[in-house]
Amino acid sequence: MGGLLRFTMDLFEGLGSEFAPPAPAPARPRRPKTKPHPPVAPPAVVAPAEELVDPHAPHAPPAVPLADTLTLASFVHPQATREVVLGSARVAYEFKRGKRKTIGFLVGADGLSVRAPRWVALRDVDAAVREKSDWILRKLTETRQRHARVEATRIEWKDGAGFPFLGEQIVLRLDPKHGFASVGGTLDPAEGDGPRVLRLAVSQNAEPSQIRDAAQAWLMRQARKLFIERLDHFAPLLGVRWEKLSLSNAATRWGSASADGSIRLNWRLIHFRLPVIDYVVAHELAHLRVMDHSHRFWETVESVLPDYGVLRQQLKDEAVPRWN
C-alpha cells in the first residue's frame, strides 16, 4: 500500500505548487555510508494499461490516476502505439519504423506520427520526441484550434444558412418563385449593413443535400468565371500561356499546374477574398515558368505579388466552411 501511495504522490508532485506554501525540509536520516546507486531518469513513455495492471487482481488501481487525466491536455492519434507526457500534455502518437535515415515527425489532423529507422533504439526515439516537445505541442495545439474553427463553420443547409463568398458573409434564401436573371440563383445587392442574400430556385421543403448541391453549382459557376478573369490578368504579366482550366474539389490542395498549360484550381477558393485567390492563381501560373519551389520560383511569384507571403499565410489560417 505504501508503494502505491508513494507512486500516486510522485504523479502529483509539482502540480499547483506555485500556490502552496513551501513545505519544511524533512529531517535527513542518518544512513550507513554505502555507495549510492546512479540516478535513473523517469521513463517518458507510458506503457498501455494492460501492462501496468493485472486485470485479475482485486481492487487493481488505474494505470493513470483520474486526476491526471483531468489536468493534462490530451492529444491521441487514432492509431497510437506509444504514449508520452510532454510538459502539461499527454501525447499518444503513431509510431512506425521504415527505410529512412533519420527520425521524422508529422503532425496532421489525426495527431502526431513518428517514423524512425529500424536500427534506432526506442530510448533514442523517446529522447528525440522530448527534444522536439516544444514544436510538437505547438503544432498539435495549432491543428486542434484550426479543426475547431473549421467545425464552427460547418454549414447547416436550410433557408437562412450563411457562408463566405469572396471573403464576405452571405445569407441563403430559398425562393423557387423568384424570376432569376442567372441560372439557378442570384445574389442581391447589399442593403445597408446587412449581408447580401443569395436566392436559390429551391423549394422550401427541399432536402439539405438538394440545397447544398444547388448552392455548390452556383458557387462553381462564379468560381470558373472569376478564375478565368484572374488567369487572363496574370498570365501576360508572367509571360506564360495557360491552355485549360479544371475545377478541383480536392480536400488538401488548392491548385496544380502541368507543363502543357493545364491549370487546376479548387472551386472552394471562391470563399476567400480576391487577393488570396490571386495568390493561388499567380502561384500556379508561375509553375509554367518554374516547375518547382526553388528560390527562382518564389521570385517569379513576387514579381507580380510582392506581398505573397502575407497572402500565403492567410490562405493557411482562414477556415474554409465544412460542406459535409
Coordinates of N, CA and C in Angstrom, one line a residue, residues 139-229:
K139 N 2.5 22.6 -32.7 CA 1.8 22.1 -33.9 C 0.5 21.4 -33.5
L140 N 0.5 20.6 -32.5 CA -0.7 19.9 -32.1 C -1.8 20.9 -31.7
T141 N -1.4 21.9 -30.9 CA -2.3 22.9 -30.5 C -2.9 23.7 -31.7
E142 N -2.0 24.1 -32.6 CA -2.5 24.9 -33.8 C -3.4 24.0 -34.6
T143 N -3.1 22.7 -34.8 CA -4.0 21.9 -35.5 C -5.4 21.7 -34.9
R144 N -5.4 21.6 -33.5 CA -6.6 21.4 -32.8 C -7.5 22.7 -33.0
Q145 N -6.8 23.9 -32.8 CA -7.5 25.1 -33.0 C -8.1 25.3 -34.4
R146 N -7.3 24.9 -35.4 CA -7.8 25.0 -36.7 C -9.0 24.1 -37.0
H147 N -8.9 22.9 -36.4 CA -10.0 22.0 -36.6 C -11.3 22.6 -35.9
A148 N -11.1 23.2 -34.7 CA -12.2 23.8 -34.0 C -12.9 24.9 -34.9
R149 N -12.0 25.7 -35.5 CA -12.5 26.8 -36.3 C -13.3 26.2 -37.5
V150 N -12.8 25.2 -38.1 CA -13.4 24.6 -39.2 C -14.8 24.0 -38.8
E151 N -14.8 23.3 -37.7 CA -16.1 22.7 -37.2 C -17.1 23.8 -36.9
A152 N -16.6 25.0 -36.5 CA -17.5 26.1 -36.2 C -18.1 26.7 -37.5
T153 N -17.5 26.4 -38.6 CA -18.0 26.9 -39.9 C -18.9 25.9 -40.6
R154 N -19.2 24.8 -40.0 CA -20.0 23.7 -40.7 C -21.3 24.4 -41.1
I155 N -21.7 24.2 -42.3 CA -23.0 24.8 -42.8 C -24.1 23.9 -42.6
E156 N -25.2 24.4 -42.0 CA -26.5 23.7 -41.9 C -27.4 24.1 -43.0
W157 N -27.6 23.2 -44.0 CA -28.2 23.5 -45.2 C -29.7 23.7 -45.1
K158 N -30.1 24.9 -45.0 CA -31.5 25.3 -44.8 C -31.7 26.8 -45.2
D159 N -32.9 27.2 -45.3 CA -33.1 28.6 -45.5 C -32.5 29.5 -44.4
G160 N -31.7 30.5 -44.7 CA -31.1 31.3 -43.7 C -29.7 30.9 -43.4
A161 N -29.2 29.8 -44.1 CA -27.8 29.4 -43.9 C -26.8 30.5 -44.4
G162 N -25.7 30.6 -43.7 CA -24.7 31.6 -44.2 C -23.3 31.0 -44.4
F163 N -22.6 31.6 -45.4 CA -21.2 31.2 -45.7 C -20.5 32.3 -46.4
P164 N -19.2 32.3 -46.4 CA -18.5 33.4 -47.1 C -18.4 33.2 -48.6
F165 N -18.5 34.4 -49.3 CA -18.4 34.4 -50.7 C -17.4 35.6 -51.0
L166 N -16.3 35.3 -51.5 CA -15.2 36.4 -51.8 C -14.9 37.1 -50.5
G167 N -14.9 36.4 -49.4 CA -14.5 36.9 -48.1 C -15.6 37.6 -47.3
E168 N -16.8 37.7 -47.9 CA -17.9 38.4 -47.2 C -19.0 37.4 -46.9
Q169 N -19.6 37.5 -45.8 CA -20.7 36.6 -45.4 C -21.9 36.9 -46.2
I170 N -22.6 35.8 -46.8 CA -23.8 36.0 -47.5 C -24.8 35.0 -46.9
V171 N -26.1 35.3 -47.0 CA -27.2 34.5 -46.5 C -28.0 33.9 -47.6
L172 N -28.4 32.6 -47.3 CA -29.1 31.8 -48.3 C -30.6 31.9 -48.1
R173 N -31.3 32.2 -49.2 CA -32.8 32.2 -49.2 C -33.3 31.3 -50.3
L174 N -34.3 30.5 -49.9 CA -34.9 29.5 -50.8 C -36.1 30.3 -51.4
D175 N -36.1 30.5 -52.7 CA -37.1 31.3 -53.4 C -37.4 30.7 -54.7
P176 N -38.2 29.6 -54.8 CA -38.5 28.9 -56.0 C -39.3 29.8 -57.0
K177 N -40.0 30.8 -56.6 CA -40.9 31.6 -57.5 C -40.2 32.8 -58.0
H178 N -38.9 33.1 -57.6 CA -38.2 34.3 -58.0 C -37.8 34.2 -59.5
G179 N -37.9 35.3 -60.2 CA -37.5 35.4 -61.6 C -36.1 35.7 -61.7
F180 N -35.3 34.6 -61.7 CA -33.8 34.7 -61.7 C -33.3 35.2 -63.0
A181 N -32.3 36.2 -62.9 CA -31.6 36.7 -64.1 C -30.5 35.8 -64.5
S182 N -30.0 35.0 -63.5 CA -28.9 34.0 -63.8 C -29.5 32.6 -63.6
V183 N -28.7 31.6 -64.0 CA -29.1 30.2 -63.9 C -29.1 29.8 -62.4
G184 N -30.2 29.3 -61.9 CA -30.2 28.7 -60.6 C -30.3 29.6 -59.4
G185 N -29.9 30.8 -59.6 CA -30.0 31.7 -58.4 C -29.4 33.1 -58.7
T186 N -29.5 34.0 -57.8 CA -29.0 35.4 -58.0 C -28.6 35.9 -56.6
L187 N -27.5 36.8 -56.7 CA -27.0 37.4 -55.5 C -27.5 38.9 -55.4
D188 N -28.4 39.2 -54.5 CA -28.9 40.5 -54.4 C -27.9 41.5 -54.0
P189 N -28.0 42.8 -54.4 CA -27.1 43.9 -53.9 C -27.3 44.0 -52.4
A190 N -26.2 44.5 -51.8 CA -26.2 44.8 -50.4 C -27.2 45.9 -50.0
E191 N -27.9 45.7 -48.9 CA -28.8 46.8 -48.4 C -28.4 47.2 -47.0
G192 N -27.9 48.4 -46.8 CA -27.4 48.8 -45.5 C -26.2 48.0 -45.1
D193 N -26.2 47.7 -43.8 CA -25.1 47.0 -43.2 C -25.3 45.5 -43.2
G194 N -26.4 45.0 -43.7 CA -26.8 43.6 -43.6 C -26.0 42.8 -44.7
P195 N -26.0 41.5 -44.5 CA -25.3 40.7 -45.5 C -26.1 40.6 -46.8
R196 N -25.3 40.3 -47.9 CA -26.0 40.1 -49.2 C -26.8 38.8 -49.2
V197 N -27.8 38.7 -50.0 CA -28.7 37.5 -50.0 C -28.5 36.8 -51.3
L198 N -28.2 35.5 -51.2 CA -28.2 34.6 -52.4 C -29.5 33.8 -52.4
R199 N -30.3 34.1 -53.5 CA -31.6 33.5 -53.7 C -31.4 32.3 -54.6
L200 N -31.9 31.1 -54.2 CA -31.8 29.9 -55.0 C -33.2 29.4 -55.3
A201 N -33.3 28.9 -56.6 CA -34.5 28.4 -57.0 C -34.8 27.0 -56.5
V202 N -35.0 26.9 -55.2 CA -35.1 25.6 -54.5 C -36.4 25.7 -53.6
S203 N -37.2 24.7 -53.6 CA -38.4 24.7 -52.8 C -38.1 24.8 -51.3
Q204 N -39.0 25.3 -50.5 CA -38.8 25.4 -49.1 C -38.7 24.1 -48.3
N205 N -39.3 23.0 -48.9 CA -39.2 21.7 -48.2 C -38.1 20.8 -48.9
A206 N -37.2 21.4 -49.5 CA -36.1 20.6 -50.2 C -35.2 20.0 -49.1
E207 N -34.6 18.9 -49.4 CA -33.7 18.2 -48.5 C -32.4 19.0 -48.4
P208 N -31.7 18.9 -47.3 CA -30.4 19.6 -47.1 C -29.4 19.3 -48.3
S209 N -29.4 18.1 -48.8 CA -28.5 17.8 -49.8 C -28.8 18.5 -51.1
Q210 N -30.1 18.7 -51.4 CA -30.6 19.4 -52.6 C -30.2 20.9 -52.5
I211 N -30.3 21.5 -51.3 CA -30.0 22.9 -51.1 C -28.5 23.0 -51.3
R212 N -27.7 22.1 -50.7 CA -26.2 22.1 -50.8 C -25.8 22.0 -52.2
D213 N -26.4 21.1 -53.0 CA -26.0 20.9 -54.4 C -26.3 22.2 -55.2
A214 N -27.4 22.8 -55.0 CA -27.8 24.0 -55.7 C -26.8 25.1 -55.4
A215 N -26.5 25.3 -54.1 CA -25.5 26.3 -53.7 C -24.1 26.1 -54.3
Q216 N -23.7 24.8 -54.3 CA -22.4 24.5 -54.9 C -22.4 24.7 -56.4
A217 N -23.5 24.4 -57.1 CA -23.5 24.6 -58.5 C -23.4 26.1 -58.8
W218 N -24.1 27.0 -58.0 CA -24.0 28.4 -58.2 C -22.6 28.9 -58.0
L219 N -22.0 28.5 -56.9 CA -20.6 28.9 -56.5 C -19.6 28.5 -57.5
M220 N -19.7 27.3 -58.0 CA -18.8 26.8 -59.0 C -18.8 27.6 -60.3
R221 N -20.1 28.0 -60.7 CA -20.2 28.9 -61.9 C -19.5 30.2 -61.6
Q222 N -19.6 30.8 -60.5 CA -19.0 32.0 -60.1 C -17.5 31.9 -60.1
A223 N -17.0 30.7 -59.5 CA -15.6 30.4 -59.4 C -14.9 30.3 -60.8
R224 N -15.5 29.6 -61.7 CA -15.0 29.4 -63.0 C -14.8 30.8 -63.8
K225 N -15.9 31.6 -63.7 CA -15.9 32.9 -64.3 C -14.8 33.7 -63.8
L226 N -14.6 33.8 -62.4 CA -13.6 34.6 -61.8 C -12.2 34.1 -62.1
F227 N -12.0 32.8 -62.0 CA -10.7 32.2 -62.2 C -10.2 32.5 -63.6
I228 N -11.0 32.4 -64.6 CA -10.6 32.7 -66.0 C -10.2 34.2 -66.1
E229 N -10.9 35.1 -65.4 CA -10.6 36.5 -65.4 C -9.2 36.7 -64.8

